[in-house]
Structures are given as C-alpha cells and as structure tokens.
Short mmCIF file of C-alpha atoms in Angstrom, two decimals:
data_model
loop_
_atom_site.label_atom_id
_atom_site.label_comp_id
_atom_site.label_asym_id
_atom_site.label_seq_id
_atom_site.Cartn_x
_atom_site.Cartn_y
_atom_site.Cartn_z
CA MET W 29 -15.88 -5.80 -27.93
CA THR W 30 -15.26 -6.49 -24.26
CA VAL W 31 -12.77 -4.96 -21.83
CA LEU W 32 -9.23 -5.78 -22.96
CA ARG W 33 -6.91 -5.87 -19.98
CA ASP W 34 -3.69 -5.04 -21.78
CA THR W 35 -5.26 -2.04 -23.50
CA VAL W 36 -6.51 -0.70 -20.17
CA VAL W 37 -3.17 -1.31 -18.47
CA LYS W 38 -1.29 0.58 -21.18
CA ASN W 39 -3.69 3.52 -20.87
CA LEU W 40 -3.98 3.64 -17.09
CA ALA W 41 -0.55 2.54 -15.87
CA GLU W 42 0.47 6.04 -14.86
CA ILE W 43 4.22 5.72 -14.55
CA GLU W 44 5.19 8.95 -12.79
CA VAL W 45 2.91 9.19 -9.76
CA LYS W 46 4.17 11.94 -7.41
CA GLY W 47 2.93 13.90 -4.42
CA ASP W 48 1.48 17.40 -4.99
CA GLN W 49 2.68 20.62 -3.29
CA ASP W 50 1.52 19.14 0.05
CA GLY W 51 3.33 15.88 -0.61
CA LEU W 52 0.00 14.09 -0.95
CA ILE W 53 -1.61 12.19 -3.81
CA PRO W 54 -5.37 12.77 -3.64
CA ALA W 55 -7.16 10.66 -6.28
CA PHE W 56 -10.29 8.50 -6.58
CA ASN W 57 -11.66 10.00 -3.32
CA VAL W 58 -8.75 8.62 -1.30
CA LEU W 59 -5.16 9.58 -0.48
CA VAL W 60 -2.82 7.40 -2.52
CA ASN W 61 0.72 6.39 -1.54
CA ASN W 62 3.49 4.91 -3.70
CA LEU W 63 5.74 2.73 -1.53
CA PRO W 64 8.28 -0.07 -1.85
CA THR W 65 6.53 -3.46 -1.86
CA ALA W 66 9.23 -4.57 0.58
CA PHE W 67 7.54 -2.54 3.33
CA TRP W 68 4.12 -4.19 2.90
CA ASN W 69 5.69 -7.64 2.66
CA ASN W 70 8.06 -7.06 5.61
CA PHE W 71 5.26 -6.07 7.94
CA ALA W 72 2.90 -8.90 6.94
CA GLU W 73 5.62 -11.53 7.21
CA ARG W 74 7.02 -10.27 10.53
CA MET W 75 3.63 -9.67 12.16
CA VAL W 76 2.41 -13.18 11.29
CA ALA W 77 5.67 -14.65 12.61
CA ALA W 78 5.61 -12.60 15.84
CA VAL W 79 2.33 -13.82 17.29
CA PRO W 80 1.61 -17.17 18.96
CA ALA W 81 -0.22 -19.78 16.91
CA ASP W 82 -3.59 -18.96 18.48
CA GLN W 83 -3.32 -15.32 17.30
CA ARG W 84 -2.17 -16.05 13.75
CA ALA W 85 -5.68 -16.21 12.27
CA ALA W 86 -6.47 -12.79 13.75
CA VAL W 87 -3.39 -11.25 12.11
CA VAL W 88 -4.18 -12.86 8.74
CA GLU W 89 -7.77 -11.66 9.03
CA GLY W 90 -6.49 -8.14 9.76
CA LEU W 91 -4.20 -8.17 6.73
CA VAL W 92 -7.01 -9.35 4.44
CA LEU W 93 -9.43 -6.83 5.96
CA SER W 94 -6.95 -4.00 5.29
CA ALA W 95 -6.95 -4.84 1.58
CA TYR W 96 -10.69 -5.50 1.52
CA GLU W 97 -11.60 -2.04 2.83
CA CYS W 98 -9.00 -0.43 0.59
CA GLY W 99 -10.38 -2.33 -2.41
CA TYR W 100 -13.99 -1.52 -1.65
CA HIS W 101 -13.56 2.23 -1.19
CA THR W 102 -10.74 2.85 -3.66
CA GLY W 103 -12.33 0.42 -6.13
CA TYR W 104 -15.53 2.45 -6.07
CA GLY W 105 -13.50 5.62 -6.61
CA ILE W 106 -11.77 3.97 -9.57
CA ILE W 107 -14.85 2.65 -11.38
CA THR W 108 -16.64 5.99 -11.02
CA SER W 109 -13.61 8.08 -12.05
CA ASP W 110 -13.26 10.12 -15.24
CA GLU W 111 -10.21 8.04 -16.18
CA PHE W 112 -12.20 4.80 -15.95
CA LYS W 113 -15.07 6.35 -17.90
CA SER W 114 -12.81 7.51 -20.70
CA VAL W 115 -10.62 4.40 -21.00
CA VAL W 116 -12.75 1.45 -19.89
CA GLU W 117 -16.38 2.37 -20.48
CA PRO W 118 -16.10 2.57 -24.30
CA MET W 119 -15.16 -1.14 -24.18
CA VAL W 120 -18.00 -2.14 -21.85
CA THR W 121 -20.56 -4.24 -23.74
CA GLU W 122 -21.43 -6.79 -21.08
CA GLY W 123 -22.54 -4.64 -18.13
CA ALA W 124 -21.28 -5.51 -14.64
CA LYS W 125 -19.11 -8.30 -16.00
CA ASP W 126 -17.10 -5.83 -18.08
CA VAL W 127 -16.91 -3.27 -15.27
CA LEU W 128 -15.38 -6.04 -13.15
CA ARG W 129 -12.91 -6.91 -15.93
CA GLY W 130 -12.02 -3.23 -16.11
CA ALA W 131 -11.49 -3.03 -12.36
CA PHE W 132 -9.07 -5.97 -12.50
CA ALA W 133 -7.26 -4.31 -15.39
CA VAL W 134 -6.76 -1.23 -13.19
CA PHE W 135 -5.70 -3.58 -10.37
CA THR W 136 -2.96 -4.78 -12.72
CA ALA W 137 -2.04 -1.25 -13.86
CA TRP W 138 -1.45 -0.11 -10.27
CA GLY W 139 1.14 -2.84 -9.74
CA TRP W 140 -0.94 -5.00 -7.41
CA ALA W 141 -0.84 -8.16 -9.54
CA LYS W 142 -0.79 -9.26 -13.17
CA SER W 143 -4.14 -10.89 -12.89
CA GLY W 144 -7.45 -11.54 -14.57
CA ILE W 145 -10.80 -13.28 -14.28
CA VAL W 146 -10.71 -16.90 -15.51
CA GLN W 147 -14.21 -18.01 -14.43
CA LEU W 148 -17.28 -15.93 -13.74
CA LYS W 149 -20.83 -16.88 -12.80
CA GLU W 150 -22.45 -13.48 -12.46
CA GLY W 151 -23.42 -12.59 -8.94
CA GLU W 152 -22.43 -16.06 -7.71
CA ARG W 153 -18.82 -17.01 -8.16
CA MET W 154 -15.55 -15.76 -9.64
CA VAL W 155 -12.09 -17.24 -10.02
CA ILE W 156 -9.11 -14.89 -10.33
CA ARG W 157 -5.72 -16.02 -11.52
CA ALA W 158 -2.55 -13.99 -10.91
CA VAL W 159 0.63 -14.91 -12.77
CA ASP W 160 2.86 -12.27 -11.18
CA TYR W 161 2.31 -10.47 -7.88
CA TYR W 162 4.55 -8.78 -5.34
CA GLU W 163 3.16 -10.68 -2.36
CA SER W 164 4.72 -13.83 -3.80
CA ASP W 165 8.13 -12.21 -3.07
CA SER W 166 7.46 -12.33 0.68
CA GLY W 167 8.98 -14.78 3.10
CA GLY W 168 6.94 -17.05 5.33
CA GLU W 169 4.92 -20.20 4.99
CA GLY W 170 1.75 -21.19 3.17
CA LEU W 171 -0.58 -19.13 0.99
CA ARG W 172 -0.10 -15.46 1.86
CA ALA W 173 -1.45 -13.19 -0.87
CA TYR W 174 -3.63 -11.36 1.66
CA MET W 175 -3.95 -8.23 -0.46
CA ILE W 176 -5.24 -9.96 -3.62
CA ASN W 177 -7.63 -11.98 -1.46
CA GLY W 178 -9.23 -8.90 0.11
CA ILE W 179 -9.38 -6.85 -3.06
CA SER W 180 -10.93 -9.67 -5.13
CA LYS W 181 -13.79 -9.93 -2.66
CA ALA W 182 -14.22 -6.14 -2.64
CA PHE W 183 -14.35 -5.81 -6.42
CA PHE W 184 -16.90 -8.64 -6.75
CA GLU W 185 -19.10 -6.90 -4.19
CA LEU W 186 -18.83 -3.61 -6.07
CA ALA W 187 -20.09 -5.40 -9.18
CA TYR W 188 -22.78 -7.67 -7.72
CA ALA W 189 -23.70 -6.84 -4.10
CA SER W 190 -25.98 -3.99 -2.97
CA PRO W 191 -24.89 -0.61 -4.36
CA TYR W 192 -21.96 1.17 -2.68
CA PRO W 193 -21.59 1.65 0.28
CA ASP W 194 -24.12 -0.98 1.41
CA GLY W 195 -22.72 -4.10 -0.25
CA MET W 196 -19.94 -5.08 2.12
CA ASN W 197 -19.57 -8.58 3.58
CA THR W 198 -21.77 -10.30 1.01
CA PHE W 199 -19.10 -12.63 -0.39
CA ASN W 200 -16.08 -14.63 0.78
CA CYS W 201 -12.76 -15.07 -0.95
CA LYS W 202 -10.40 -17.98 -0.51
CA GLN W 203 -6.90 -18.29 -1.93
CA THR W 204 -6.47 -21.81 -3.35
CA LYS W 205 -3.05 -21.61 -5.04
CA GLY W 206 0.01 -19.38 -4.68
CA ILE W 207 3.34 -18.77 -6.41
CA GLU W 208 4.74 -18.21 -2.89
CA ASN W 209 3.70 -21.77 -2.08
CA GLY W 210 5.25 -23.45 -5.14
CA ASP W 211 2.34 -23.18 -7.61
CA SER W 212 2.82 -21.62 -11.04
CA PHE W 213 0.14 -18.99 -10.38
CA GLY W 214 -2.04 -17.62 -7.60
CA GLU W 215 -5.73 -18.48 -7.61
CA PHE W 216 -8.56 -16.84 -5.67
CA VAL W 217 -12.16 -18.05 -5.49
CA VAL W 218 -14.93 -15.62 -4.55
CA GLU W 219 -18.29 -17.09 -3.54
CA LYS W 220 -21.44 -16.07 -1.71
CA LYS W 221 -21.29 -16.35 2.06
CA MET I 16 16.64 20.48 -4.71
CA ALA I 17 15.72 18.17 -7.54
CA LEU I 18 15.96 14.46 -6.97
CA ASN I 19 16.98 12.34 -9.91
CA LEU I 20 13.96 10.04 -10.13
CA ASN I 21 13.74 7.20 -12.60
CA PHE I 22 10.23 5.75 -12.84
CA THR I 23 9.99 2.59 -14.95
CA PHE I 24 7.28 0.07 -15.82
CA ASP I 25 7.98 -3.51 -16.88
CA ASP I 26 5.74 -4.28 -19.87
CA ASN I 27 6.03 -8.01 -19.24
CA THR I 28 5.37 -8.33 -15.50
CA TYR I 29 3.48 -5.02 -15.15
CA ARG I 30 5.62 -4.15 -12.14
CA HIS I 31 6.51 -0.54 -11.31
CA TYR I 32 10.00 0.57 -10.25
CA LEU I 33 11.48 3.79 -8.89
CA ASN I 34 15.27 3.99 -9.12
CA GLY I 35 15.29 0.20 -9.28
CA GLU I 36 13.03 -0.34 -6.24
CA LEU I 37 9.81 -2.32 -6.77
CA MET I 38 6.90 0.01 -5.93
CA VAL I 39 3.14 -0.27 -5.55
CA LEU I 40 0.26 2.20 -5.20
CA HIS I 41 -2.08 1.82 -2.24
CA CYS I 42 -4.49 4.12 -0.38
CA HIS I 43 -4.95 5.64 3.07
CA HIS I 44 -7.47 2.94 4.03
CA TYR I 45 -4.77 0.30 3.57
CA MET I 46 -2.20 2.33 5.52
CA ALA I 47 -4.65 3.14 8.33
CA LEU I 48 -5.72 -0.48 8.72
CA TYR I 49 -2.12 -1.75 8.73
CA THR I 50 -1.39 0.82 11.43
CA LYS I 51 -4.44 -0.27 13.41
CA LEU I 52 -3.44 -3.91 13.09
CA ALA I 53 -0.03 -3.03 14.54
CA GLU I 54 -1.78 -1.19 17.38
CA ASP I 55 -4.15 -4.11 18.00
CA MET I 56 -1.13 -6.41 18.18
CA SER I 57 0.74 -4.17 20.67
CA ASP I 58 1.10 -7.11 23.07
CA TYR I 59 3.27 -8.78 20.43
CA GLY I 60 5.31 -5.70 19.49
CA GLY I 61 3.10 -4.53 16.59
CA PRO I 62 4.18 -0.84 16.55
CA LYS I 63 7.89 -1.78 16.79
CA ILE I 64 7.48 -4.34 14.00
CA LEU I 65 5.80 -1.70 11.84
CA LYS I 66 8.52 0.87 12.53
CA GLU I 67 11.35 -1.58 11.82
CA SER I 68 9.63 -2.93 8.69
CA VAL I 69 9.62 0.61 7.32
CA GLU I 70 13.21 1.32 8.35
CA ASP I 71 14.46 -1.88 6.70
CA ALA I 72 12.47 -1.33 3.51
CA PHE I 73 13.55 2.31 3.13
CA LEU I 74 17.18 2.49 4.21
CA GLY I 75 18.59 1.00 1.00
CA PHE I 76 16.01 2.78 -1.13
CA ILE I 77 16.74 6.26 0.29
CA ASN I 78 20.47 5.57 -0.05
CA GLN I 79 19.91 4.65 -3.69
CA VAL I 80 17.82 7.74 -4.52
CA VAL I 81 20.13 10.25 -2.84
CA SER I 82 23.18 8.62 -4.45
CA ASP I 83 21.49 8.66 -7.88
CA SER I 84 20.83 12.36 -7.24
CA SER I 85 24.56 12.98 -6.55
CA LEU I 86 23.87 14.18 -3.01
CA SER I 87 27.04 13.51 -1.06
CA ASP I 88 27.10 15.74 2.02
CA PRO I 89 24.90 14.70 4.99
CA ALA I 90 22.74 17.84 5.00
CA SER I 91 21.85 17.40 1.33
CA ARG I 92 21.19 13.71 1.80
CA LEU I 93 18.91 14.48 4.75
CA ALA I 94 17.02 17.05 2.69
CA GLY I 95 16.84 14.54 -0.18
CA GLY I 96 15.22 11.99 2.14
CA ALA I 97 12.65 14.57 3.20
CA GLU I 98 11.90 15.40 -0.44
CA LEU I 99 11.49 11.74 -1.30
CA TYR I 100 8.90 11.48 1.50
CA SER I 101 6.78 14.03 -0.40
CA VAL I 102 7.32 12.38 -3.78
CA LEU I 103 5.86 9.14 -2.37
CA GLY I 104 2.65 10.84 -1.25
CA LEU I 105 3.53 10.64 2.45
CA GLY I 106 3.21 14.38 3.21
CA THR I 107 5.67 17.18 3.86
CA MET I 108 8.29 17.44 6.58
CA GLU I 109 10.85 20.00 7.76
CA VAL I 110 13.97 18.39 9.12
CA SER I 111 16.97 19.65 11.07
CA GLY I 112 19.76 17.86 12.84
CA SER I 113 23.23 16.39 12.89
CA GLU I 114 24.81 12.96 13.16
CA ALA I 115 23.81 12.91 16.84
CA GLY I 116 20.12 13.39 16.07
CA GLY I 117 17.59 16.07 15.35
CA GLU I 118 13.96 16.88 14.87
CA VAL I 119 11.29 16.56 12.23
CA SER I 120 8.24 18.78 11.97
CA LEU I 121 5.46 17.06 10.07
CA VAL I 122 3.49 19.68 8.18
CA ARG I 123 1.23 17.30 6.24
CA SER I 124 0.93 13.57 6.80
CA HIS I 125 -0.66 10.79 4.74
CA VAL I 126 -0.60 8.49 7.77
CA ASP I 127 -2.15 10.95 10.26
CA GLU I 128 -4.63 12.52 7.86
CA GLY I 129 -5.64 9.10 6.52
CA TRP I 130 -6.26 7.91 10.08
CA LYS I 131 -8.38 10.99 10.84
CA LYS I 132 -10.39 10.59 7.64
CA LYS I 133 -11.24 7.06 8.72
CA TRP I 134 -11.66 7.32 12.47
CA GLY I 135 -11.23 10.92 13.61
CA ASN I 136 -8.74 12.07 16.25
CA ASN I 137 -6.90 9.40 18.18
CA HIS I 138 -5.87 9.39 21.84
CA LYS I 139 -2.31 8.15 21.27
CA PHE I 140 0.55 8.36 18.78
CA ILE I 141 0.03 6.20 15.70
CA ASN I 142 2.57 7.39 13.13
CA HIS I 143 4.96 4.47 13.58
CA PHE I 144 5.42 4.46 9.81
CA THR I 145 7.02 7.92 9.73
CA CYS I 146 9.19 7.14 12.76
CA GLY I 147 10.61 4.20 10.78
CA TYR I 148 11.06 6.41 7.73
CA VAL I 149 12.88 9.10 9.73
CA ALA I 150 15.18 6.48 11.28
CA ALA I 151 16.09 5.29 7.76
CA MET I 152 16.44 8.88 6.51
CA PHE I 153 18.95 9.84 9.24
CA SER I 154 20.90 6.60 8.77
CA ALA I 155 21.06 7.21 5.01
CA ALA I 156 22.21 10.81 5.55
CA TYR I 157 25.02 9.93 7.96
CA GLY I 158 26.11 6.60 6.49
CA LYS I 159 24.82 4.50 9.38
CA GLY I 160 23.11 1.12 9.55
CA ALA I 161 19.57 0.30 10.69
CA ARG I 162 18.68 0.75 14.38
CA THR I 163 21.21 3.57 14.83
CA TYR I 164 18.60 6.11 15.90
CA ASP I 165 15.85 6.24 18.50
CA VAL I 166 12.91 8.00 16.86
CA ASN I 167 9.79 9.04 18.73
CA GLU I 168 6.67 11.11 18.14
CA VAL I 169 6.13 13.93 20.62
CA ALA I 170 3.27 15.73 18.83
CA SER I 171 0.71 14.25 16.48
CA ILE I 172 -1.66 15.50 13.77
CA ALA I 173 -3.75 12.36 14.39
CA MET I 174 -4.19 13.52 18.00
CA GLY I 175 -5.38 16.97 16.96
CA GLU I 176 -2.14 19.00 16.84
CA ALA I 177 -1.64 21.32 13.85
CA LYS I 178 1.75 19.72 13.14
CA GLY I 179 3.44 16.50 14.08
CA ARG I 180 6.84 16.54 15.80
CA ILE I 181 9.31 13.70 15.85
CA THR I 182 12.58 13.59 17.80
CA VAL I 183 15.67 11.69 16.70
CA LYS I 184 18.57 10.65 18.93
CA GLN I 185 21.55 8.47 18.15
CA LYS I 186 21.52 5.39 20.40
#
C-alpha cells in the first residue's frame, strides 16, 4: 500500500476548526487561522497591481516567500504530528516519497488545493498538478498561484533536503501552467537550484 | 451569544465553506509575512491595501454570519462580529461603540502574537489586518458600506503593550 490521498483527506479534513477560549487555534507548533480566501486573493492581486513594473518581481517573490516559510514550518509540524502519525504513517511503505504524498494529501485537506504528485525523481525533481485551487479565483494577469508554488518547494525540502530546520533554499519551484491563465490545471515543477 | 455557524466541505472540490463563504486554513508565518510584505511596500500603499483587502473580504461575510444568527440590532451584530473574530482564530476582542464610532480592546491577537513569535517586538503598529476587520465589523453592525469608518491602532501587543487598542470613527 502507498499513501492514498482521498483516504487521508477524508480522515484529516477537519470541518469545524474554531478558536479556543483565547480565540486562537494553536496546532502543529504554529497558530492557525481560518479566513475567507477572498482576503488572501484580494491582497495579492491588489499589491501586484499597485506597484510599478520594476517592483512587481519583488512583490511576487514576497508572496511566494510567505507561503514557502509557512509551508516549511507548518509542514514540519504536520508531518511530525500525532494526527499524521495515526492517519498517514500506517500507509507509508515507500519512505520519504510516501511522507511527501501524505503531506500533499494534508495540503488538500486544509483547502489549499486539490492537488497531487504526478512525477517524482527522488531528491531531484517533482511535478505537482492541481485541478482545483482557490488562487485560480483571483483576478490579475499571468500565472499567480504563489501559495502553491512556495509550499511545493517547502514540502520537497522537508522530504529531501537537510533535516529540519537546516534544509531551506535547496530547491526552486516554477509554476508552468495555471487554471487562472486558461489551462485546465495548475502545474508546478520543483528542481534543485 | 451563540453564532449560527454552518461549516461545510465539498467532497468533489475539497473546498471548505463557512456560512457559504470559501475558507482556507493558514498559519501565523503566512499572516506575518503578508503583513511584512505590506510594510515593505509602504511606498506603494501596502498597509492601506492590506486593510482594505480585509474590509472588502469580510464585510459581506460578517453580514452573512450575523444575519444567519438572527442578530438584528446593532449592538448584537457588533458583538457577533467580535465573536466571529475568535471563531476564526484571530484572537479575542472587547468592543464598545455606536454608529458614530467606538473602541476595540484587543486581549489576544493572532496577528500581533504571530509577529512576535517570528520577529519579537516591533517599533511600529502592524495590525493592519484587524483594523480592516474592525472597519468591516462596524459597517456590518450599522448597515453601512465599506470605507465608512476610520480605524486606527493606538496601542499594540506587537509593540510590547499588554493589550492592543483600536479606535473607530465614522468619516
């Protein structure tokens, strides 16, 4: 058996996530928030549109970096959590490859994107395909799934770079297709720098 | 007060909804870095863009939740907005005011505490997110549109205060 995404999603897609008595959601060694996707999309779209052309790359880099750091730290919290151990680890038969599949299943369960790994050369290259993701609802021009881009890179580093927290900035991720740009799915290619 | 909350999950798209609004889980790293990006882009209106992005995303949503909860008078709707803030993992606030404006005391704050976890105390106000939320919350309570209220931080947990304080004034 290997990690089955839909089984993980059904077990980990916690529907009723709410703040505790302090109005906070501490989980996976981070503070979690549960917000309308419209906020994240509004800010990304408006910030990119607000800057002159020579500043656009810096804004895009900042948006991807935001997701990358979130994915690296929260991703580590997820794959070392009791929930991950109880739901995903019994299905792990192929080591790091299956941990990575499990991480993307959680990625899907949290509402980030209905996505999965379509090509994997261990420690070298990975292609992610997303058939439904909230960033494709945003306005703007060009490929703009900044969040999936950053998190894909982070998860690959958690699986194949130096152990946490020393494995950052080992790989690059490039978005090559996007629903928001007229393609039928989003595609993200992670490769060594 | 108990809000009437309807969490749903679409088995086909794997999207999450709360009272019909598309929702997503993220963490304090993501929020802190979005806030920092807005700060870094201050020359291009970053903090204002962040504040207005929140106000526009939340005004309809808060209206929906308080209406679904059968809260009709302004004071109840205002309290409902404050309760929703906690449900979403954003912290806890105490709010008082009228149609003309008011004040929010921020007892706990995802934005401020997340910033401090990442970078420690800051030297200036950074909770643009909650200012946008409070603007939407007052507008939803008093049946107003976006940009009705001027909302500003005057004390900040991220700057080392025990509580945050936010003032609200109708424009």
